[in-house]
Structures are given as C-alpha cells and as structure tokens.
CSV table of C-alpha atoms and ligand atoms in Angstrom, one decimal:
chain,number,residue,atom,x,y,z
A,75,MET,CA,0.0,0.3,0.1
A,76,ASN,CA,1.2,3.6,-0.4
A,77,ALA,CA,2.0,5.7,2.4
A,78,PRO,CA,-1.3,7.8,2.8
A,79,HIS,CA,-1.8,11.3,1.2
A,80,ALA,CA,-3.8,13.8,1.3
A,81,MET,CA,-5.9,14.6,-1.3
A,82,LEU,CA,-4.1,16.7,-4.4
A,83,PRO,CA,-6.6,18.7,-5.2
A,84,PHE,CA,-8.0,19.2,-9.0
A,85,ALA,CA,-7.5,23.0,-8.7
A,86,ASP,CA,-5.8,25.4,-5.7
A,87,PRO,CA,-6.3,28.8,-6.2
A,88,GLY,CA,-5.5,29.8,-2.5
A,89,ALA,CA,-1.5,28.1,-3.9
A,90,GLY,CA,-1.9,30.8,-6.4
A,91,TYR,CA,-1.8,33.8,-4.0
A,92,ARG,CA,0.3,31.8,-1.4
A,93,ALA,CA,3.4,32.0,-4.2
A,94,LEU,CA,2.9,35.5,-4.6
A,95,GLN,CA,1.7,36.6,-1.4
A,96,PRO,CA,4.5,39.4,-0.2
A,97,GLU,CA,3.7,41.5,-3.3
A,98,ILE,CA,0.0,40.8,-3.3
A,99,ASP,CA,-0.1,42.0,0.3
A,100,ALA,CA,1.6,44.9,-0.9
A,101,ALA,CA,-0.3,45.9,-3.2
A,102,VAL,CA,-3.2,45.6,-2.0
A,103,ALA,CA,-2.2,47.5,1.2
A,104,ARG,CA,-1.3,50.0,-1.7
A,105,ALA,CA,-4.8,50.1,-3.0
A,106,LEU,CA,-6.3,50.3,0.4
A,107,ALA,CA,-4.4,53.5,1.4
A,108,SER,CA,-5.1,54.8,-1.7
A,109,GLY,CA,-8.1,55.8,-0.6
A,110,TRP,CA,-10.0,55.1,-4.1
A,111,TYR,CA,-11.7,52.4,-4.6
A,112,ILE,CA,-13.7,51.8,-7.6
A,113,LEU,CA,-12.2,53.0,-11.2
A,114,GLY,CA,-9.0,54.9,-10.1
A,115,ALA,CA,-5.4,54.2,-11.0
A,116,GLU,CA,-4.8,50.7,-10.4
A,117,GLY,CA,-7.6,49.9,-12.6
A,118,GLU,CA,-6.0,52.5,-15.3
A,119,ALA,CA,-2.3,50.9,-15.4
A,120,PHE,CA,-3.8,46.9,-15.3
A,121,GLU,CA,-5.9,48.2,-18.4
A,122,ARG,CA,-3.0,50.1,-19.9
A,123,GLU,CA,-0.6,46.9,-18.6
A,124,PHE,CA,-2.9,44.0,-20.1
A,125,ALA,CA,-2.8,46.2,-23.3
A,126,GLU,CA,0.5,46.3,-23.5
A,127,TRP,CA,1.2,42.3,-22.9
A,128,LEU,CA,-1.4,41.7,-25.2
A,129,GLY,CA,-0.1,43.7,-28.2
A,130,LEU,CA,-3.5,45.6,-28.7
A,131,PRO,CA,-4.4,49.5,-27.9
A,132,ARG,CA,-7.4,49.7,-25.5
A,133,ALA,CA,-8.3,47.0,-22.9
A,134,VAL,CA,-11.3,47.7,-20.5
A,135,GLY,CA,-11.6,46.0,-17.3
A,136,CYS,CA,-15.0,44.8,-15.8
A,137,ALA,CA,-16.7,42.7,-13.1
A,138,ASN,CA,-16.1,39.6,-14.9
A,139,GLY,CA,-15.5,37.4,-18.1
A,140,THR,CA,-19.3,37.1,-18.8
A,141,ASP,CA,-19.7,41.0,-18.6
A,142,ALA,CA,-16.8,41.3,-21.0
A,143,LEU,CA,-18.4,39.3,-23.7
A,144,MET,CA,-21.8,41.2,-23.0
A,145,LEU,CA,-20.1,44.8,-23.3
A,146,ILE,CA,-18.4,43.5,-26.4
A,147,LEU,CA,-21.6,42.7,-27.9
A,148,ARG,CA,-23.5,45.8,-26.7
A,149,GLY,CA,-20.7,47.9,-27.8
A,150,MET,CA,-21.2,46.6,-31.2
A,151,GLY,CA,-24.9,47.0,-31.1
A,152,ILE,CA,-25.6,43.1,-31.2
A,153,GLY,CA,-28.7,42.9,-29.5
A,154,PRO,CA,-32.4,42.3,-29.6
A,155,GLY,CA,-32.9,41.2,-33.7
A,156,CYS,CA,-29.5,39.3,-33.9
A,157,THR,CA,-28.3,35.8,-34.2
A,158,VAL,CA,-24.7,35.2,-32.6
A,159,ALA,CA,-23.0,31.5,-33.5
A,160,THR,CA,-21.3,30.0,-30.4
A,161,VAL,CA,-21.1,26.3,-29.4
A,162,SER,CA,-22.4,24.5,-26.8
A,163,HIS,CA,-19.1,22.8,-25.6
A,164,THR,CA,-18.2,26.2,-23.4
A,165,ALA,CA,-18.8,27.7,-19.8
A,166,VAL,CA,-22.0,28.5,-19.7
A,167,ALA,CA,-21.3,32.2,-19.5
A,168,THR,CA,-20.6,32.3,-23.3
A,169,VAL,CA,-24.7,31.5,-24.1
A,170,ALA,CA,-25.4,33.8,-21.1
A,171,ALA,CA,-23.4,36.6,-22.2
A,172,ILE,CA,-25.4,36.4,-25.5
A,173,GLU,CA,-28.6,36.5,-23.8
A,174,MET,CA,-27.8,39.2,-21.5
A,175,ALA,CA,-26.9,41.6,-24.4
A,176,GLY,CA,-30.5,40.5,-25.8
A,177,ALA,CA,-29.4,38.5,-28.9
A,178,THR,CA,-30.1,35.1,-29.9
A,179,PRO,CA,-27.5,32.4,-29.4
A,180,LEU,CA,-27.4,29.7,-32.0
A,181,LEU,CA,-24.9,26.6,-30.7
A,182,LEU,CA,-22.5,25.1,-33.0
A,183,ASP,CA,-20.9,21.5,-32.3
A,184,ILE,CA,-17.4,21.4,-32.5
A,185,ASP,CA,-14.2,19.4,-33.8
A,186,PRO,CA,-14.1,16.2,-31.9
A,187,GLU,CA,-9.8,16.5,-31.4
A,188,THR,CA,-9.3,19.8,-30.0
A,189,TYR,CA,-13.1,20.5,-28.5
A,190,THR,CA,-12.9,23.8,-30.9
A,191,MET,CA,-16.1,25.1,-32.8
A,192,ASP,CA,-16.2,23.0,-35.8
A,193,ALA,CA,-15.2,25.9,-38.8
A,194,ASP,CA,-17.0,23.9,-41.5
A,195,GLU,CA,-20.3,23.9,-39.6
A,196,LEU,CA,-19.8,28.0,-38.8
A,197,ALA,CA,-18.7,28.7,-42.8
A,198,ALA,CA,-22.3,26.8,-43.5
A,199,VAL,CA,-24.6,28.5,-41.4
A,200,LEU,CA,-22.7,32.1,-42.2
A,201,GLU,CA,-23.5,30.8,-45.8
A,202,GLU,CA,-27.3,29.4,-45.5
A,203,PRO,CA,-28.4,30.6,-42.1
A,204,PRO,CA,-31.1,28.3,-40.3
A,205,PRO,CA,-34.8,29.3,-41.0
A,206,GLY,CA,-36.5,31.0,-38.6
A,207,LEU,CA,-33.6,32.7,-37.0
A,208,PRO,CA,-33.0,36.6,-36.7
A,209,PRO,CA,-30.0,37.4,-39.3
A,210,ILE,CA,-26.1,36.3,-37.7
A,211,ARG,CA,-24.2,39.5,-36.6
A,212,ALA,CA,-21.3,38.0,-34.8
A,213,ALA,CA,-19.5,34.7,-33.8
A,214,ILE,CA,-18.1,33.9,-30.7
A,215,PRO,CA,-15.5,31.0,-31.2
A,216,VAL,CA,-14.0,29.9,-27.5
A,217,HIS,CA,-10.4,28.9,-27.2
A,218,ILE,CA,-11.4,26.4,-24.6
A,219,TYR,CA,-8.9,24.7,-22.4
A,220,GLY,CA,-6.3,27.1,-23.4
A,221,GLN,CA,-6.5,26.5,-27.4
A,222,ALA,CA,-7.0,28.0,-30.3
A,223,CYS,CA,-9.5,27.9,-32.4
A,224,ASP,CA,-9.2,27.3,-36.4
A,225,LEU,CA,-9.4,30.7,-36.9
A,226,GLY,CA,-8.0,30.8,-40.5
A,227,PRO,CA,-11.0,29.4,-42.0
A,228,MET,CA,-13.2,31.0,-39.1
A,229,LEU,CA,-11.6,34.8,-40.3
A,230,GLU,CA,-12.3,34.3,-43.5
A,231,ALA,CA,-16.0,33.1,-43.7
A,232,CYS,CA,-16.7,35.8,-41.1
A,233,ARG,CA,-15.3,38.8,-43.3
A,234,ALA,CA,-17.0,37.2,-46.0
A,235,ALA,CA,-20.5,37.5,-44.5
A,236,ASP,CA,-19.8,40.5,-42.4
A,237,VAL,CA,-20.0,38.6,-39.7
A,238,ARG,CA,-18.2,40.1,-36.3
A,239,LEU,CA,-15.5,37.6,-34.9
A,240,ILE,CA,-15.7,37.9,-31.2
A,241,GLU,CA,-12.7,35.7,-29.4
A,242,ASP,CA,-13.4,34.3,-25.8
A,243,CYS,CA,-10.6,34.0,-24.3
A,244,ALA,CA,-11.1,33.3,-20.9
A,245,GLN,CA,-9.3,30.7,-20.9
A,246,ALA,CA,-6.7,31.5,-23.6
A,247,HIS,CA,-4.8,33.9,-21.7
A,248,GLY,CA,-1.1,33.8,-23.4
A,249,ALA,CA,-1.9,31.2,-25.9
A,250,ALA,CA,-0.9,31.8,-30.0
A,251,TRP,CA,-2.1,31.2,-33.3
A,252,GLN,CA,0.4,31.3,-36.1
A,253,GLY,CA,2.5,33.3,-33.8
A,254,GLN,CA,0.1,35.8,-32.4
A,255,ARG,CA,-1.4,36.2,-29.0
A,256,LEU,CA,-5.1,35.0,-28.9
A,257,GLY,CA,-7.7,38.1,-28.8
A,258,THR,CA,-5.7,40.2,-31.2
A,259,LEU,CA,-7.5,38.2,-34.0
A,260,GLY,CA,-10.9,38.7,-34.2
A,261,GLU,CA,-12.6,42.5,-33.9
A,262,ALA,CA,-12.5,42.0,-30.0
A,263,ALA,CA,-12.0,39.7,-27.2
A,264,ALA,CA,-13.4,39.2,-23.8
A,265,PHE,CA,-10.8,37.5,-20.5
A,266,SER,CA,-12.4,36.2,-17.6
A,267,LEU,CA,-10.0,36.8,-14.8
A,268,TYR,CA,-11.8,34.6,-12.3
A,269,PRO,CA,-9.4,33.0,-9.5
A,270,THR,CA,-8.5,29.7,-11.3
A,271,LYS,CA,-8.2,31.2,-14.6
A,272,ASN,CA,-4.2,31.6,-16.0
A,273,LEU,CA,-4.8,34.9,-15.1
A,274,GLY,CA,-6.8,35.2,-12.1
A,275,ALA,CA,-8.0,37.8,-9.5
A,276,LEU,CA,-8.7,36.7,-6.0
A,277,GLY,CA,-12.6,37.7,-6.4
A,278,ASP,CA,-14.4,38.2,-9.6
A,279,GLY,CA,-12.9,40.3,-12.2
A,280,GLY,CA,-13.0,40.9,-16.4
A,281,ILE,CA,-11.0,42.6,-19.2
A,282,LEU,CA,-11.8,43.3,-23.3
A,283,ALA,CA,-9.5,44.3,-25.6
A,284,THR,CA,-9.7,45.3,-29.0
A,285,ALA,CA,-7.8,47.6,-31.7
A,286,ASP,CA,-10.7,49.4,-32.5
A,287,ALA,CA,-10.7,53.0,-30.2
A,288,GLU,CA,-14.1,54.2,-30.6
A,289,LEU,CA,-15.6,50.5,-29.5
A,290,ALA,CA,-13.3,50.4,-26.6
A,291,ASP,CA,-14.6,54.3,-25.7
A,292,ARG,CA,-18.4,53.2,-25.9
A,293,ILE,CA,-18.0,49.6,-24.2
A,294,ALA,CA,-15.8,52.4,-21.3
A,295,ALA,CA,-19.0,54.3,-21.1
A,296,ILE,CA,-21.5,50.8,-21.1
A,297,ARG,CA,-19.8,49.9,-18.5
A,298,GLN,CA,-20.3,52.6,-15.9
A,299,TYR,CA,-24.2,53.7,-16.4
A,300,GLY,CA,-23.2,55.4,-20.1
A,301,TRP,CA,-21.3,57.5,-18.7
A,302,LYS,CA,-18.8,60.0,-20.3
A,303,ARG,CA,-19.0,62.3,-17.8
A,304,ARG,CA,-20.1,61.8,-14.3
A,305,TYR,CA,-23.8,61.6,-13.6
A,306,ILE,CA,-24.7,62.1,-17.6
A,307,SER,CA,-25.5,59.1,-19.4
A,308,ASP,CA,-25.0,59.4,-23.2
A,309,LEU,CA,-25.8,55.5,-24.0
A,310,VAL,CA,-27.6,52.9,-21.9
A,311,GLY,CA,-25.4,51.2,-19.8
A,312,VAL,CA,-25.0,48.6,-16.7
A,313,ASN,CA,-22.8,48.8,-14.1
A,314,SER,CA,-19.7,46.5,-14.3
A,315,ARG,CA,-16.9,47.7,-13.1
A,316,LEU,CA,-13.5,45.9,-11.8
A,317,ASP,CA,-12.3,47.2,-8.3
A,318,GLU,CA,-9.2,48.6,-7.7
A,319,LEU,CA,-8.2,45.8,-4.9
A,320,GLN,CA,-8.1,43.3,-8.0
A,321,ALA,CA,-6.7,45.6,-10.4
A,322,ALA,CA,-3.6,45.9,-8.0
A,323,ILE,CA,-3.9,41.9,-7.6
A,324,LEU,CA,-3.7,41.7,-11.2
A,325,ARG,CA,-0.9,44.2,-11.9
A,326,VAL,CA,1.2,41.6,-9.7
A,327,LYS,CA,0.0,38.5,-11.4
A,328,LEU,CA,0.7,40.2,-15.2
A,329,GLN,CA,4.0,40.2,-14.3
A,330,TYR,CA,4.3,36.0,-13.5
A,331,LEU,CA,1.4,35.0,-16.5
A,332,ASP,CA,3.9,34.3,-19.0
A,333,ALA,CA,6.5,31.8,-16.7
A,334,GLN,CA,3.1,30.4,-15.1
A,335,ASN,CA,1.9,29.4,-18.9
A,336,ALA,CA,5.5,27.7,-19.2
A,337,ARG,CA,5.0,25.5,-16.2
A,338,ARG,CA,1.7,24.3,-17.3
A,339,GLN,CA,3.3,23.3,-20.6
A,340,GLN,CA,6.1,21.6,-18.9
A,341,ILE,CA,3.6,19.4,-16.7
A,342,ALA,CA,1.2,18.9,-19.4
A,343,ALA,CA,4.7,17.6,-21.2
A,344,ALA,CA,5.0,15.8,-17.8
A,345,TYR,CA,1.1,14.0,-18.4
A,346,ASP,CA,1.7,13.3,-21.8
A,347,ALA,CA,4.8,11.1,-20.8
A,348,ALA,CA,3.2,9.3,-18.2
A,349,LEU,CA,0.7,8.4,-20.4
A,350,ALA,CA,2.6,6.2,-23.2
A,351,GLY,CA,1.4,2.8,-22.5
A,352,THR,CA,-1.9,3.8,-21.4
A,353,GLY,CA,-5.2,3.8,-23.1
A,354,LEU,CA,-5.1,7.3,-22.7
A,355,THR,CA,-4.1,9.4,-25.6
A,356,PRO,CA,-2.7,12.8,-24.8
A,357,PRO,CA,-4.6,16.0,-25.9
A,358,VAL,CA,-4.2,17.2,-29.2
A,359,ARG,CA,-2.2,20.2,-29.9
A,360,ARG,CA,-3.4,22.1,-33.3
A,361,PRO,CA,-0.1,22.5,-35.4
A,362,GLY,CA,1.5,26.0,-35.4
A,363,CYS,CA,-0.4,26.9,-32.3
A,364,GLU,CA,1.0,27.5,-28.8
A,365,HIS,CA,-1.3,25.7,-26.0
A,366,VAL,CA,-1.8,27.4,-22.7
A,367,PHE,CA,-3.1,24.3,-21.0
A,368,HIS,CA,-5.8,26.2,-18.6
A,369,LEU,CA,-7.0,22.4,-18.4
A,370,TYR,CA,-5.6,19.1,-19.5
A,371,VAL,CA,-7.8,17.1,-20.9
A,372,LEU,CA,-8.6,13.4,-21.7
A,373,ARG,CA,-11.0,11.5,-22.9
A,374,HIS,CA,-11.9,7.5,-22.7
A,375,PRO,CA,-15.7,5.9,-23.0
A,376,GLU,CA,-14.9,4.4,-19.5
A,377,ARG,CA,-14.1,7.8,-18.0
A,378,ASP,CA,-15.9,7.1,-14.7
A,379,ALA,CA,-14.1,4.4,-13.8
A,380,ILE,CA,-10.7,6.4,-14.7
A,381,MET,CA,-11.6,8.9,-12.5
A,382,ALA,CA,-12.1,6.4,-9.4
A,383,ALA,CA,-8.8,5.0,-10.1
A,384,LEU,CA,-7.5,8.5,-9.6
A,385,LYS,CA,-9.4,9.5,-6.5
A,386,ALA,CA,-8.4,6.1,-5.5
A,387,GLN,CA,-4.5,6.9,-6.0
A,388,GLY,CA,-5.5,10.4,-4.5
A,389,ILE,CA,-5.7,12.6,-7.1
A,390,GLY,CA,-8.6,15.0,-8.0
A,391,THR,CA,-10.1,15.3,-11.0
A,392,GLY,CA,-12.9,17.4,-12.8
A,393,ILE,CA,-15.2,17.3,-16.0
A,394,HIS,CA,-15.7,20.1,-18.3
A,395,TYR,CA,-17.9,20.5,-18.9
A,396,PRO,CA,-20.6,17.3,-18.1
A,397,VAL,CA,-23.5,18.8,-19.5
A,398,PRO,CA,-23.5,20.1,-23.0
A,399,VAL,CA,-25.3,24.0,-22.5
A,400,HIS,CA,-28.4,23.1,-25.0
A,401,GLU,CA,-28.7,20.1,-22.6
A,402,GLN,CA,-29.4,22.0,-19.6
A,403,SER,CA,-33.1,22.8,-18.8
A,404,ALA,CA,-32.4,26.1,-18.7
A,405,TYR,CA,-31.7,26.4,-22.4
A,406,GLU,CA,-32.9,23.0,-23.7
A,407,GLY,CA,-35.4,22.8,-26.5
A,408,ARG,CA,-35.4,26.7,-26.3
A,409,VAL,CA,-31.9,27.4,-27.9
A,410,ALA,CA,-31.0,27.1,-31.7
A,411,LEU,CA,-28.7,24.3,-32.6
A,412,GLY,CA,-27.0,24.1,-35.9
A,413,PRO,CA,-26.9,21.5,-38.9
A,414,ALA,CA,-24.6,19.3,-36.4
A,415,ASP,CA,-27.3,19.0,-33.4
A,416,CYS,CA,-24.2,19.1,-31.3
A,417,ASP,CA,-23.4,15.1,-31.3
A,418,GLU,CA,-19.5,15.2,-31.2
A,419,THR,CA,-20.8,18.0,-27.8
A,420,SER,CA,-23.0,15.8,-26.4
A,421,ARG,CA,-20.7,12.7,-26.7
A,422,ALA,CA,-17.3,14.5,-25.8
A,423,ALA,CA,-19.2,15.7,-22.2
A,424,ARG,CA,-19.5,11.8,-21.6
A,425,GLU,CA,-16.2,11.0,-22.1
A,426,VAL,CA,-14.0,14.0,-20.9
A,427,PHE,CA,-12.2,14.7,-17.8
A,428,SER,CA,-9.0,17.1,-16.3
A,429,LEU,CA,-6.2,16.5,-14.2
A,430,PRO,CA,-5.1,18.6,-11.9
A,431,MET,CA,-3.1,21.9,-13.5
A,432,TYR,CA,-2.1,25.1,-12.2
A,433,PRO,CA,1.5,26.5,-12.2
A,434,GLU,CA,2.1,25.7,-8.3
A,435,LEU,CA,1.9,21.9,-8.7
A,436,THR,CA,4.9,21.0,-7.3
A,437,ASP,CA,7.6,18.7,-9.1
A,438,GLU,CA,6.4,15.8,-6.5
A,439,GLN,CA,3.0,16.6,-6.6
A,440,VAL,CA,3.1,16.4,-10.7
A,441,GLU,CA,5.2,13.0,-10.1
A,442,ARG,CA,2.5,11.4,-8.3
A,443,VAL,CA,-0.5,12.3,-10.9
A,444,CYS,CA,2.0,10.3,-13.2
A,445,THR,CA,2.7,7.4,-11.5
A,446,ALA,CA,-1.2,7.3,-10.7
A,447,LEU,CA,-1.6,7.6,-14.8
A,448,ARG,CA,1.4,4.6,-15.4
A,449,ALA,CA,-1.1,2.4,-13.0
A,450,LEU,CA,-4.5,3.0,-15.3
B,645,LIG,C1,-14.5,31.4,-17.1
B,645,LIG,C2,-15.4,31.6,-18.3
B,645,LIG,C3,-16.2,32.4,-18.6
B,645,LIG,C4,-17.0,33.6,-17.9
B,645,LIG,O1,-15.9,34.2,-16.7
B,645,LIG,P1,-16.5,34.8,-15.4
B,645,LIG,O2,-15.5,35.6,-15.3
B,645,LIG,O3,-16.3,33.2,-14.7
B,645,LIG,O4,-17.8,35.5,-16.0
B,645,LIG,C5,-16.6,32.8,-20.3
B,645,LIG,N1,-16.6,31.7,-21.6
B,645,LIG,C6,-15.8,30.8,-20.8
B,645,LIG,C7,-15.0,29.6,-22.0
B,645,LIG,C8,-15.1,30.7,-19.7
B,645,LIG,O5,-14.1,29.4,-19.1
C-alpha cells in the first residue's frame, strides 16, 4: 500500500495567492491606503499593462468574463434582432452573455479532437443561415482549455459574411495562433479573471481588448451607466466595473503569467509522457499554435472508472463540462442548434475529464499524478 497522502486537489486557488503573497499583500495595502476603490489609478494601470502585454492599443476592465462578452456585444450594437453563433461545449457563461445582450444564440458543434468550434459548420451557417432565426451578426468561437480555434477559415468566413468575430479568451490568456496572441485576431476579445483562470484575480474580474478605439470608448461608457461625463448618461449602460483591489492584485499576477503558462506546458509534457502505454491519448495540439493548458483534458468512454481509479490514488479530477449548454434545462428545447445538432458535443461531455493543472503544482505533486496515470 502507498503511504496515505492528502488528496491532491483538482484546483488550488489558495496556492496562487501563497506563491506571491508578499507582493500581493503589498499591492492590496497600497490600494487600500489610496482611499479610491473603484475605477482609479490601479485599474487604469492594469488596463494599460494588460493591453501592452497582449499587443493591442486598448483594454477595458469590467466585473467578470461574462460581462466582458456582453459589453463587447452591446458596444457593437448586437442585441435584439441579432443571432450570435457560438458553441454548446463551453462554460454556460458564453451563452448567458449572448442572452444578456438580448441576442439569440445559435449553438454549433465542435471538432472532436480539439473540442473547438467546427469551422466548417460555422462557414455553412454563415452561407446558409438556419431558417426562423434573426440574421447572424457575430460569432464567438471559444479557445477552450487554452487552445486556439481553427481561426483561419473562421476569420475568412466571417469576413465574407460581414459578421463580427469575437474571441472568448476566458481560458486562453497567452495562447497563440500562428505566432499571434489569441485575442488580437478577432475584432474584440473577452477574458475572464476568475481565480482559477490562467490570469486570475482573488475575486471576480474581467477584461476585454480591442484595436478599435471607438468601440473601447463606447464600452468604457456602457460599463458605468453609459457615462462619458460623471452623472450624464449618453448611452444606456450597466454597472460592471473592475475594482481597485483586484486591479492591484492582477498587476502583480500579470508579471508572472508568461512564466506560469510555461510551467503549465511543462506539467502537460510530463503528463503526456506518463500516458505512453496507457489506453489514454494526450491532448491534441493544433499545429502552429501555442496551447497554454488552462485545462489538461483527456477522453475515454470509461471515464467514470478512470476518475475513480485516480481518486483511489489520491488524485482529484474534474469534468469540463458534464452537461452541454443545449442539454441544460434552462436552455434545452429553447436554444437553436446548427445542422450538426451538437452530436460531438454530447459525446465529448460523456467522455472528457481533466487532470490537476495549475502552475503551483510541485514536481513531487506532478510525479504523484504521473505515477497514478502509469498505474491505469
Ligand atoms: C470562465 C469563463 C467565462 C466567464 O467568465 P466569468 O469571469 O466567470 O464570468 C466565459 N467563457 C469561458 C469559456 C469561461 O471559461
């Protein structure tokens, strides 16, 4: 028998704080002492630093990643009377954001190897829109698990159909497609800063980025009651602000993001090697792209037995996601599906599972996971 180990958790956001505790505590103290807690110097500095890191002129902070998507849609004037194509294999947030903007979601299927939007199906619905839906005005491909979508054909199909391409980068901070950072390829990109994301606050947060300065200005107004001047609403807005404490924390964490992504890739390589000779296949990497492993996802028809075997070895796992959006009771029978009927999405939901993946995992912890994998 192995020596009894504490369970290795699937995720450990506290470890992300402890790893940078002195710097984070100093940043928090600075923000607290400033006497200004909403939309101030920390938030502006974070927006500037994030935009620079990404390589775009403008970034706008907001309350969370769902709002970042919703604000982009509202800023583009996409709402009632518009359809937005996305996937069912995503955090429900993507679809919720479309409905929050007042638009109609159309859910497309995925490519079963990369779990990203089926680019052929997107091209097909843009060429021949499904009957009974408002016109398709935007597409939101999701760079799921930290890997780029098949952006080449998607950008081409959207351009040909005059449809806006918005990148859901909530799981893909720092990933790249053909040498270009994700989030710089579409017309705008939304990032979640939820604690477990590759760049995570210690609370809720979101940020969006775009090269379109007018769009950024409009969104910056919409996120605060439509104000361009204080107390004067030029636009119909909402309240979705990133607070100064989170911005100060995020400024610290942004400095470590590239190194932390490299650590995730190192852990992924160790898991890949441990899988040799098991019945499991390492995650497919899209050629020419850089995967940042927000999640390390495997699939197998006997998923539940494998997860139980790992649990018996003290290894926590997760499922992303157990029920596709179109099969959830809030959406089932109500949301429109593309011609592929999301068959691959439903199959993936029954077979995928995720291994522990966060940059603070120690070499010893990674080896524990690898030992458990080799024993499968
Ligand atoms: C986390 C996530 C979101 C939403 O982010 P929140 O900050 O939780 O609102 C949107 N899309 C995807 C793909 C996500 O993983």
